[in-house]
């Protein structure tokens, strides 16, 4: 295998007196957003990509073999694999990591890191792009006092984080409220997992004690039930409760037994069942009333939860 050819950025670092490990980092202004750099190096577009107002994103890629340098990015990139097993090699400076892409492993490219990749076969991968500010927010909300610098990982065994990332492509239902709330929860859960297992000083996240007060819980569920254009984002729900996103999610689950996303999903299912059973509205109209982008998306979500299509369920219940 040929030797890696890395761009020489040492002159930029030497101006500020950086040394050793610091020389693999560029100034933030010189880094590309992760989706831009990935599109450049993979020579393709993602199959899907969901953006978040925080600057985070989740992207699903299928790409051909890769033999190139991934330049420094302005996001942490956390990825997991959905395809067949294969060996790969990653070079960062003089360090060489050889790993195996397979289910239940995680690869982390910390913000600002650059490395040479040699992947001999096509890859099916789901990636989380996480701004450092999001990681810091979650760390602050969890009251952690340890450093939050992510460790570079190559095909590192972590089935918890791997399944969380893969769920981003499995659970999306083409319902804006549900998908947004799910994505917000997923990003915070993954940030919590990264803090607990993938920093230089892994953090112990203390469990939340106690749920929401009845008044605060009612306000949250009223917002989730709203048929208006009310903001049902995790940030809005947490702000109403006077809590951080981190603590609101844990307190809400303590009170209801469900995450906010799971609660809203269950409520939407109950609405759908009531409308199918007690009205003559078409399935298309019901899908639109519940916020689904199409009848097909609604039918797929309904069948996933009940085992039947909306039309079949209605026929059996009448």
Short mmCIF file of N, CA and C in Angstrom, two decimals, residues 52 54 56 58 78 106 108 128-130 134-139 141-142 144 150 158-168 171 179-199 203-208 234 244-251 253 258-262:
data_model
loop_
_atom_site.label_atom_id
_atom_site.label_comp_id
_atom_site.label_asym_id
_atom_site.label_seq_id
_atom_site.Cartn_x
_atom_site.Cartn_y
_atom_site.Cartn_z
N UNK A 52 -30.31 19.84 11.60
CA UNK A 52 -30.88 20.31 12.84
C UNK A 52 -30.46 21.77 13.04
N UNK A 54 -29.33 23.21 15.43
CA UNK A 54 -28.11 23.30 16.24
C UNK A 54 -26.85 23.24 15.40
N UNK A 56 -26.14 20.34 13.91
CA UNK A 56 -25.94 18.89 13.81
C UNK A 56 -26.63 18.37 12.56
N UNK A 58 -27.54 14.31 10.43
CA UNK A 58 -27.40 12.86 10.31
C UNK A 58 -27.49 12.53 8.83
N UNK A 78 -19.16 11.14 13.76
CA UNK A 78 -19.32 9.84 14.42
C UNK A 78 -20.08 8.96 13.47
N UNK A 106 -18.02 1.68 16.04
CA UNK A 106 -18.12 3.13 15.91
C UNK A 106 -16.77 3.69 15.47
N UNK A 108 -14.83 7.50 15.12
CA UNK A 108 -14.94 8.91 15.49
C UNK A 108 -13.80 9.69 14.85
N UNK A 128 -23.13 10.89 12.01
CA UNK A 128 -23.62 12.03 12.79
C UNK A 128 -22.58 13.12 12.72
N UNK A 129 -22.99 14.35 12.36
CA UNK A 129 -22.11 15.51 12.37
C UNK A 129 -22.49 16.34 13.59
N UNK A 130 -21.58 16.46 14.53
CA UNK A 130 -21.89 17.07 15.83
C UNK A 130 -20.98 18.27 16.09
N UNK A 134 -22.58 21.68 20.69
CA UNK A 134 -23.66 20.79 21.16
C UNK A 134 -23.13 19.85 22.23
N UNK A 135 -21.94 19.30 22.00
CA UNK A 135 -21.34 18.41 22.99
C UNK A 135 -21.12 19.15 24.30
N UNK A 136 -20.67 20.40 24.20
CA UNK A 136 -20.43 21.21 25.40
C UNK A 136 -21.74 21.51 26.12
N UNK A 137 -22.80 21.82 25.35
CA UNK A 137 -24.09 22.09 25.99
C UNK A 137 -24.57 20.89 26.80
N UNK A 138 -24.50 19.71 26.21
CA UNK A 138 -24.95 18.50 26.91
C UNK A 138 -24.08 18.26 28.14
N UNK A 139 -22.78 18.47 28.02
CA UNK A 139 -21.89 18.30 29.17
C UNK A 139 -22.24 19.28 30.28
N UNK A 141 -25.20 20.74 30.78
CA UNK A 141 -26.50 20.40 31.34
C UNK A 141 -26.42 19.18 32.25
N UNK A 142 -25.49 18.28 31.96
CA UNK A 142 -25.31 17.09 32.80
C UNK A 142 -24.40 17.36 33.98
N UNK A 144 -21.19 17.95 34.13
CA UNK A 144 -19.91 17.25 34.12
C UNK A 144 -18.78 18.27 34.20
N UNK A 150 -13.01 14.64 22.42
CA UNK A 150 -13.29 13.28 21.96
C UNK A 150 -12.01 12.56 21.56
N UNK A 158 -18.88 -0.51 20.06
CA UNK A 158 -19.83 0.25 20.89
C UNK A 158 -21.23 0.02 20.32
N UNK A 159 -21.85 -1.11 20.66
CA UNK A 159 -23.17 -1.43 20.09
C UNK A 159 -24.24 -0.42 20.49
N UNK A 160 -24.10 0.22 21.65
CA UNK A 160 -25.12 1.19 22.08
C UNK A 160 -25.16 2.38 21.13
N UNK A 161 -24.00 3.01 20.91
CA UNK A 161 -23.96 4.18 20.03
C UNK A 161 -24.26 3.78 18.59
N UNK A 162 -23.76 2.62 18.17
CA UNK A 162 -23.99 2.17 16.80
C UNK A 162 -25.48 2.02 16.51
N UNK A 163 -26.21 1.39 17.42
CA UNK A 163 -27.64 1.18 17.19
C UNK A 163 -28.42 2.49 17.25
N UNK A 164 -27.98 3.40 18.10
CA UNK A 164 -28.63 4.71 18.15
C UNK A 164 -28.50 5.43 16.81
N UNK A 165 -27.30 5.43 16.24
CA UNK A 165 -27.09 6.11 14.96
C UNK A 165 -27.89 5.44 13.85
N UNK A 166 -27.85 4.11 13.79
CA UNK A 166 -28.59 3.40 12.75
C UNK A 166 -30.09 3.64 12.87
N UNK A 167 -30.57 3.85 14.08
CA UNK A 167 -32.01 4.07 14.27
C UNK A 167 -32.46 5.35 13.58
N UNK A 168 -31.53 6.25 13.31
CA UNK A 168 -31.90 7.51 12.64
C UNK A 168 -32.50 7.25 11.27
N UNK A 171 -36.31 4.95 11.99
CA UNK A 171 -37.47 5.43 12.73
C UNK A 171 -38.15 6.61 12.04
N UNK A 179 -40.52 13.49 13.61
CA UNK A 179 -39.14 13.32 13.16
C UNK A 179 -38.21 14.34 13.82
N UNK A 180 -38.67 15.58 13.97
CA UNK A 180 -37.84 16.60 14.62
C UNK A 180 -37.58 16.26 16.07
N UNK A 181 -38.63 15.86 16.78
CA UNK A 181 -38.47 15.52 18.19
C UNK A 181 -37.57 14.31 18.36
N UNK A 182 -37.73 13.32 17.49
CA UNK A 182 -36.86 12.14 17.55
C UNK A 182 -35.41 12.52 17.32
N UNK A 183 -35.17 13.35 16.31
CA UNK A 183 -33.79 13.72 15.99
C UNK A 183 -33.15 14.50 17.13
N UNK A 184 -33.92 15.41 17.77
CA UNK A 184 -33.38 16.16 18.91
C UNK A 184 -32.98 15.21 20.04
N UNK A 185 -33.87 14.27 20.36
CA UNK A 185 -33.56 13.30 21.43
C UNK A 185 -32.35 12.46 21.07
N UNK A 186 -32.30 12.01 19.81
CA UNK A 186 -31.21 11.14 19.38
C UNK A 186 -29.87 11.84 19.50
N UNK A 187 -29.80 13.09 19.06
CA UNK A 187 -28.54 13.83 19.13
C UNK A 187 -28.09 13.99 20.57
N UNK A 188 -29.02 14.32 21.47
CA UNK A 188 -28.65 14.48 22.88
C UNK A 188 -28.24 13.15 23.50
N UNK A 189 -28.93 12.07 23.15
CA UNK A 189 -28.54 10.75 23.66
C UNK A 189 -27.15 10.36 23.19
N UNK A 190 -26.87 10.61 21.91
CA UNK A 190 -25.54 10.27 21.39
C UNK A 190 -24.45 11.13 22.02
N UNK A 191 -24.74 12.41 22.22
CA UNK A 191 -23.76 13.27 22.89
C UNK A 191 -23.49 12.77 24.30
N UNK A 192 -24.53 12.33 24.99
CA UNK A 192 -24.36 11.78 26.35
C UNK A 192 -23.51 10.52 26.31
N UNK A 193 -23.76 9.66 25.31
CA UNK A 193 -22.97 8.43 25.17
C UNK A 193 -21.50 8.76 24.88
N UNK A 194 -21.27 9.74 24.03
CA UNK A 194 -19.89 10.13 23.72
C UNK A 194 -19.16 10.62 24.97
N UNK A 195 -19.84 11.42 25.78
CA UNK A 195 -19.24 11.91 27.02
C UNK A 195 -18.94 10.77 27.98
N UNK A 196 -19.79 9.76 27.99
CA UNK A 196 -19.62 8.65 28.93
C UNK A 196 -18.55 7.67 28.50
N UNK A 197 -18.27 7.57 27.19
CA UNK A 197 -17.40 6.48 26.74
C UNK A 197 -16.29 6.87 25.78
N UNK A 198 -16.29 8.10 25.27
CA UNK A 198 -15.35 8.40 24.19
C UNK A 198 -14.62 9.72 24.35
N UNK A 199 -14.36 10.12 25.59
CA UNK A 199 -13.52 11.29 25.84
C UNK A 199 -12.27 10.84 26.58
N UNK A 203 -17.05 10.29 31.41
CA UNK A 203 -17.90 10.92 32.41
C UNK A 203 -18.97 9.96 32.89
N UNK A 204 -19.24 9.97 34.19
CA UNK A 204 -20.37 9.23 34.73
C UNK A 204 -21.56 10.18 34.80
N UNK A 205 -22.61 9.86 34.01
CA UNK A 205 -23.80 10.69 33.99
C UNK A 205 -24.74 10.22 35.09
N UNK A 206 -25.01 11.08 36.05
CA UNK A 206 -25.86 10.70 37.17
C UNK A 206 -27.32 10.64 36.73
N UNK A 207 -28.06 9.61 37.12
CA UNK A 207 -29.47 9.52 36.74
C UNK A 207 -30.28 10.64 37.38
N UNK A 208 -31.29 11.09 36.64
CA UNK A 208 -32.17 12.13 37.17
C UNK A 208 -33.10 11.55 38.22
N UNK A 234 -37.80 19.81 21.25
CA UNK A 234 -37.31 19.52 22.59
C UNK A 234 -36.91 20.80 23.31
N UNK A 244 -33.22 22.26 31.42
CA UNK A 244 -32.39 22.00 30.25
C UNK A 244 -33.01 20.85 29.47
N UNK A 245 -32.63 20.71 28.19
CA UNK A 245 -33.11 19.58 27.39
C UNK A 245 -32.74 18.26 28.05
N UNK A 246 -31.52 18.19 28.56
CA UNK A 246 -31.01 16.97 29.19
C UNK A 246 -31.92 16.55 30.35
N UNK A 247 -32.21 17.47 31.25
CA UNK A 247 -33.00 17.12 32.43
C UNK A 247 -34.49 16.98 32.11
N UNK A 248 -34.98 17.75 31.14
CA UNK A 248 -36.39 17.61 30.79
C UNK A 248 -36.69 16.20 30.26
N UNK A 249 -35.87 15.72 29.35
CA UNK A 249 -36.11 14.38 28.78
C UNK A 249 -36.16 13.31 29.87
N UNK A 250 -35.22 13.39 30.81
CA UNK A 250 -35.17 12.37 31.85
C UNK A 250 -36.34 12.51 32.83
N UNK A 251 -36.72 13.74 33.15
CA UNK A 251 -37.84 13.95 34.07
C UNK A 251 -39.16 13.56 33.41
N UNK A 253 -39.61 11.26 31.10
CA UNK A 253 -39.69 9.79 31.07
C UNK A 253 -39.96 9.23 32.46
N UNK A 258 -42.31 7.15 29.19
CA UNK A 258 -41.98 7.27 27.77
C UNK A 258 -41.15 8.51 27.53
N UNK A 259 -40.31 8.48 26.52
CA UNK A 259 -39.62 9.69 26.08
C UNK A 259 -40.64 10.61 25.43
N UNK A 260 -40.34 11.91 25.29
CA UNK A 260 -41.28 12.81 24.61
C UNK A 260 -41.66 12.31 23.21
N UNK A 261 -40.67 11.82 22.46
CA UNK A 261 -40.96 11.31 21.12
C UNK A 261 -41.89 10.11 21.17
N UNK A 262 -41.61 9.16 22.07
CA UNK A 262 -42.46 7.97 22.16
C UNK A 262 -43.87 8.33 22.62
#
